[in-house]
Amino acid sequence: GKHWGYGKDDGPSIWHQNFPVAEGDRQSPIDIMPQQASHDPNLGPIVLNYDHCTSLNICNNGHSVVVEFDDTDDRSVILGGPLDNPYRLKQFHFHWGGKGCHGSEHTVEGNSYASELHLVHWNAVKYRSFGEAASAPDGLAVLGIFLETGDDHRWLHTITDALYMVKYKASVTDFKGFNPKCLLPSSLHYWTYLGSLTTPPLHESVTWIVLKEPIAVSERQLGKFRMLLFTGEEEDQRIRMENNFRPPQPLKGRKNLQ
Ligand SMILES: CN[C@@H]1CN(c2cccc(OC)c2)S(=O)(=O)c2sc(S(N)(=O)=O)cc21
Ligand SMILES: [Zn+2]
């Protein structure tokens, strides 16, 4: 696909040149305004069935660090809430800022968090492949979890301890037996709205489910994400992977539900 990044010359402000949908009417992320969110009594709780989940590997795709899952069956799914059927867990990844800077994608009343975790799921009931689902209006469901700085997160070290193995773009290493349930906050209360991928190809295919309660991670743990590089081992330039977030996009009439 076409090159894109988070720098001055290839960042979010120019993505529309190669990906015109960047100026579409259901783009993500957004600034969430809880007071303006309308409560929908028909929206039930979300349910995460991750108990038999199978993580496969952890990789640096040059944009983020991604943990990929075996999505050949319905072992790890998200259901309920705004979703009409179960969506299969495909991968999770993070977005973060520079040292002392916030790097979440969604904001709440204009406030951003230190980082944001995205668990990407696809509608394997309606679509035969992830790629097909990724470009369908009801193809993906992404669960967003805010990270704020505080105490060490008890389980995040399993991920941060592996980051040195995937320092360079296109590096990948085994990462089996990780259950992302350990990264959830105590409450699954959420906001939900119809949006898009926050990276190219920016497909308007995502039902967003953003948890209201952040998880706490330490500055030291977050700092380990910043030792990753956007660049590959063979490249002369070594560009630190940080500020890999897209800023909030226009609501264009959308209501976000809670
Ligand atoms: C680099 N972009 C990520 C990889 N993806 C990707 C890869 C291949 C094809 C494709 O569309 C056809 C999408 S993805 O769908 O897993 C997602 S979801 C997402 S976010 N920030 O909105 O949660 C970022 C990415
Ligand atoms: Zn993301």
Coordinates of C-alpha atoms and ligand atoms in Angstrom, one line a residue:
G1 CA 0.0 0.0 0.0
K2 CA 0.9 3.7 -0.1
H3 CA 3.5 5.1 2.4
W4 CA 2.1 7.1 5.4
G5 CA 3.3 8.0 8.9
Y6 CA 3.0 10.5 11.7
G7 CA 5.7 12.9 10.6
K8 CA 5.5 16.5 9.2
D9 CA 5.6 15.2 5.6
D10 CA 3.5 12.0 5.8
G11 CA 1.3 12.6 8.9
P12 CA -2.5 12.9 9.5
S13 CA -2.8 16.4 7.9
I14 CA -1.7 15.0 4.5
W15 CA -3.4 11.5 4.6
H16 CA -6.4 12.8 2.6
Q17 CA -4.1 13.1 -0.5
N18 CA -3.7 9.3 -0.8
F19 CA -6.8 8.4 1.3
P20 CA -9.7 10.9 0.4
V21 CA -12.0 9.1 2.8
A22 CA -10.0 11.0 5.5
E23 CA -12.5 13.9 4.9
G24 CA -15.5 11.5 5.1
D25 CA -18.5 12.0 7.5
R26 CA -17.7 9.1 9.9
Q27 CA -14.0 9.5 10.7
S28 CA -12.2 8.6 13.9
P29 CA -11.1 9.5 16.5
I30 CA -13.5 12.1 18.0
D31 CA -13.7 14.3 21.0
I32 CA -16.2 12.6 23.3
M33 CA -18.6 15.0 25.1
P34 CA -20.3 12.9 27.8
Q35 CA -23.0 15.5 28.5
Q36 CA -24.1 15.5 24.8
A37 CA -24.0 11.7 24.6
S38 CA -27.6 10.4 24.4
H39 CA -28.5 7.4 26.6
D40 CA -29.9 4.5 24.6
P41 CA -31.8 2.1 27.1
N42 CA -31.7 -0.7 24.4
L43 CA -27.9 -0.8 24.6
G44 CA -26.9 -3.6 26.9
P45 CA -23.5 -4.4 28.4
I46 CA -20.6 -5.6 26.3
V47 CA -19.3 -9.1 26.9
L48 CA -15.7 -10.2 26.2
N49 CA -15.2 -13.9 25.7
Y50 CA -11.4 -14.1 25.7
D51 CA -10.9 -17.1 28.0
H52 CA -9.6 -19.4 25.2
C53 CA -7.9 -16.6 23.3
T54 CA -4.8 -17.5 21.3
S55 CA -2.2 -14.7 20.9
L56 CA 0.3 -15.7 18.3
N57 CA 3.0 -13.0 17.9
I58 CA 4.0 -9.4 18.7
C59 CA 5.2 -7.2 15.8
N60 CA 6.3 -3.7 15.0
N61 CA 4.5 -2.7 11.8
G62 CA 6.2 0.7 11.5
H63 CA 3.2 2.4 13.0
S64 CA 2.6 0.7 16.3
V65 CA 3.3 -2.5 18.3
V66 CA 0.7 -5.1 17.5
V67 CA -0.2 -8.4 19.2
E68 CA -1.9 -10.7 16.7
F69 CA -4.4 -13.5 17.5
D70 CA -5.5 -16.7 15.8
D71 CA -8.9 -15.6 14.4
T72 CA -9.7 -18.9 12.6
D73 CA -12.7 -19.6 15.0
D74 CA -14.9 -17.9 17.5
R75 CA -12.7 -18.6 20.6
S76 CA -12.1 -14.9 21.3
V77 CA -15.1 -12.6 20.7
I78 CA -16.7 -9.4 21.8
L79 CA -20.5 -9.3 21.8
G80 CA -23.5 -7.4 23.2
G81 CA -23.6 -3.6 23.5
P82 CA -24.3 -2.1 20.1
L83 CA -23.2 -5.3 18.2
D84 CA -25.7 -7.5 16.4
N85 CA -23.5 -10.6 16.6
P86 CA -20.1 -11.7 17.9
Y87 CA -17.0 -10.0 16.4
R88 CA -13.7 -12.0 16.4
L89 CA -10.5 -10.6 18.1
K90 CA -7.8 -10.1 15.4
Q91 CA -5.2 -7.9 17.1
F92 CA -4.6 -5.2 19.7
H93 CA -2.1 -2.3 19.5
F94 CA -1.4 1.0 21.2
H95 CA -1.1 4.7 20.5
W96 CA 1.0 7.0 22.7
G97 CA 2.7 10.4 23.0
G98 CA 6.3 11.6 23.5
K99 CA 7.9 11.9 27.0
G100 CA 5.6 13.9 29.3
C101 CA 3.1 14.3 26.4
H102 CA -0.3 12.7 26.0
G103 CA -0.9 10.4 23.0
S104 CA -4.5 9.0 23.1
E105 CA -6.6 9.3 20.0
H106 CA -10.0 9.8 21.5
T107 CA -10.3 12.7 23.9
V108 CA -13.0 13.4 26.5
E109 CA -14.2 17.0 26.8
G110 CA -11.0 18.0 25.1
N111 CA -8.7 16.1 27.5
S112 CA -6.4 13.4 26.2
Y113 CA -4.9 10.5 28.0
A114 CA -1.3 9.3 28.0
S115 CA -2.0 6.4 25.7
E116 CA -4.9 4.4 24.1
L117 CA -5.2 0.6 23.6
H118 CA -7.2 -0.7 20.7
L119 CA -8.6 -4.2 20.5
V120 CA -9.6 -4.8 16.9
H121 CA -12.4 -7.3 16.2
W122 CA -14.2 -8.3 12.9
N123 CA -17.6 -9.6 11.9
A124 CA -16.9 -13.1 10.8
V125 CA -20.6 -14.0 10.8
K126 CA -21.3 -11.6 7.8
Y127 CA -17.9 -11.5 6.1
R128 CA -15.6 -14.3 5.0
S129 CA -12.3 -12.5 5.7
F130 CA -10.8 -9.7 7.8
G131 CA -9.9 -7.7 4.7
E132 CA -13.5 -7.9 3.4
A133 CA -14.9 -6.9 6.9
A134 CA -12.3 -4.1 7.2
S135 CA -14.0 -2.2 4.4
A136 CA -17.6 -2.9 5.3
P137 CA -19.7 -0.4 7.3
D138 CA -20.5 -3.0 10.0
G139 CA -17.3 -4.9 9.5
L140 CA -15.2 -4.0 12.5
A141 CA -15.6 -3.3 16.2
V142 CA -12.7 -1.7 18.1
L143 CA -12.7 -1.6 21.9
G144 CA -10.7 1.5 23.0
I145 CA -9.2 1.6 26.5
F146 CA -7.5 4.8 27.9
L147 CA -4.2 4.5 29.7
E148 CA -3.3 7.1 32.3
T149 CA 0.0 7.4 34.2
G150 CA 0.1 6.2 37.8
D151 CA 1.4 3.0 39.4
D152 CA 3.0 0.2 37.5
H153 CA 0.3 -2.0 35.7
R154 CA 0.6 -5.5 37.2
W155 CA 0.4 -7.3 33.8
L156 CA 1.7 -4.8 31.3
H157 CA 5.3 -5.9 31.9
T158 CA 4.5 -9.1 29.9
I159 CA 4.2 -6.8 26.9
T160 CA 6.9 -4.2 27.7
D161 CA 9.4 -7.0 28.4
A162 CA 9.0 -8.2 24.8
L163 CA 9.4 -4.8 23.2
Y164 CA 13.2 -5.0 22.8
M165 CA 12.6 -8.0 20.5
V166 CA 10.5 -5.8 18.1
K167 CA 12.5 -2.6 18.2
Y168 CA 12.7 -2.2 14.4
K169 CA 9.9 -1.9 11.8
A170 CA 8.9 -5.3 10.4
S171 CA 10.3 -7.2 13.3
V172 CA 8.1 -10.0 14.8
T173 CA 8.5 -12.5 17.6
D174 CA 6.4 -15.3 19.1
F175 CA 4.0 -14.1 21.8
K176 CA 1.7 -16.9 22.9
G177 CA -0.7 -17.4 25.7
F178 CA -1.4 -13.7 26.4
N179 CA -5.0 -12.9 27.4
P180 CA -5.9 -9.2 27.0
K181 CA -8.5 -9.6 29.7
C182 CA -5.8 -8.6 32.1
L183 CA -5.7 -5.1 30.5
L184 CA -9.3 -4.3 31.2
P185 CA -10.4 -1.7 33.8
S186 CA -12.9 -2.8 36.5
S187 CA -15.9 -1.2 34.8
L188 CA -17.0 -2.0 31.2
H189 CA -19.2 1.1 31.0
Y190 CA -18.7 2.6 27.6
W191 CA -19.5 5.2 24.9
T192 CA -20.2 4.0 21.4
Y193 CA -20.4 5.6 18.0
L194 CA -20.0 4.8 14.3
G195 CA -16.5 5.7 13.0
S196 CA -13.4 4.6 11.1
L197 CA -10.0 3.2 11.3
T198 CA -7.8 5.9 12.7
T199 CA -4.9 5.0 10.3
P200 CA -4.9 4.6 6.6
P201 CA -6.8 3.1 4.8
L202 CA -9.2 5.0 7.2
H203 CA -12.1 2.7 6.2
E204 CA -15.4 3.8 7.7
S205 CA -16.0 0.3 9.0
V206 CA -15.7 0.6 12.7
T207 CA -18.3 0.5 15.5
W208 CA -16.3 2.1 18.3
I209 CA -16.7 1.0 21.9
V210 CA -14.7 3.3 24.2
L211 CA -14.5 2.4 27.9
K212 CA -15.1 5.2 30.3
E213 CA -12.7 4.0 32.9
P214 CA -8.9 4.2 32.1
I215 CA -6.3 1.8 33.3
A216 CA -3.2 3.0 35.1
V217 CA 0.3 2.3 33.8
S218 CA 3.6 3.8 35.1
E219 CA 5.7 6.4 33.2
R220 CA 8.5 3.8 33.3
Q221 CA 6.3 1.2 31.5
L222 CA 5.1 3.8 28.9
G223 CA 8.7 4.9 28.4
K224 CA 9.5 1.4 27.1
F225 CA 7.1 1.9 24.2
R226 CA 9.2 4.9 23.2
M227 CA 12.3 2.8 22.7
L228 CA 10.6 1.3 19.6
L229 CA 11.5 2.7 16.2
F230 CA 9.3 3.7 13.2
T231 CA 12.3 2.8 11.1
G232 CA 13.7 -0.6 10.0
E233 CA 17.0 -2.2 11.0
E234 CA 18.5 -1.6 7.5
E235 CA 17.6 2.2 7.4
D236 CA 20.2 4.8 8.3
Q237 CA 17.7 7.0 10.1
R238 CA 16.6 5.8 13.6
I239 CA 13.2 7.5 14.3
R240 CA 11.8 6.9 17.8
M241 CA 8.2 5.6 17.7
E242 CA 6.1 8.1 19.6
N243 CA 3.1 10.5 19.0
N244 CA 1.6 7.8 16.7
F245 CA -1.9 9.2 17.2
R246 CA -4.4 10.9 14.9
P247 CA -6.1 14.0 16.4
P248 CA -9.9 14.2 16.8
Q249 CA -12.0 14.5 13.6
P250 CA -15.3 16.4 12.9
L251 CA -18.4 14.8 14.3
K252 CA -20.4 15.8 11.2
G253 CA -23.7 15.4 12.9
R254 CA -23.0 12.1 14.7
K255 CA -24.4 11.5 18.2
N256 CA -22.3 9.4 20.4
L257 CA -24.3 7.0 22.5
Q258 CA -23.7 5.8 26.0
Ligands
LIG1 C1 -2.2 0.1 10.2 N1 -3.6 0.1 10.5 C2 -3.9 -1.0 11.4 C3 -3.9 -2.4 10.7 N2 -5.2 -2.7 10.1 C4 -5.4 -3.0 8.7 C5 -4.4 -3.8 8.1 C6 -4.6 -4.2 6.8 C7 -5.7 -3.8 6.1 C8 -6.7 -3.0 6.7 O1 -7.8 -2.6 6.0 C9 -8.1 -3.3 4.8 C10 -6.5 -2.6 8.0 S1 -6.4 -2.9 11.2 O2 -7.6 -3.0 10.5 O3 -6.0 -4.1 11.9 C11 -6.3 -1.6 12.1 S2 -7.6 -1.0 13.1 C12 -6.7 0.4 13.6 S3 -7.4 1.5 14.7 N3 -6.3 2.5 15.2 O4 -8.4 2.2 14.0 O5 -7.9 0.7 15.8 C13 -5.5 0.4 13.0 C14 -5.2 -0.7 12.1
ZN2 ZN -5.5 2.1 16.9

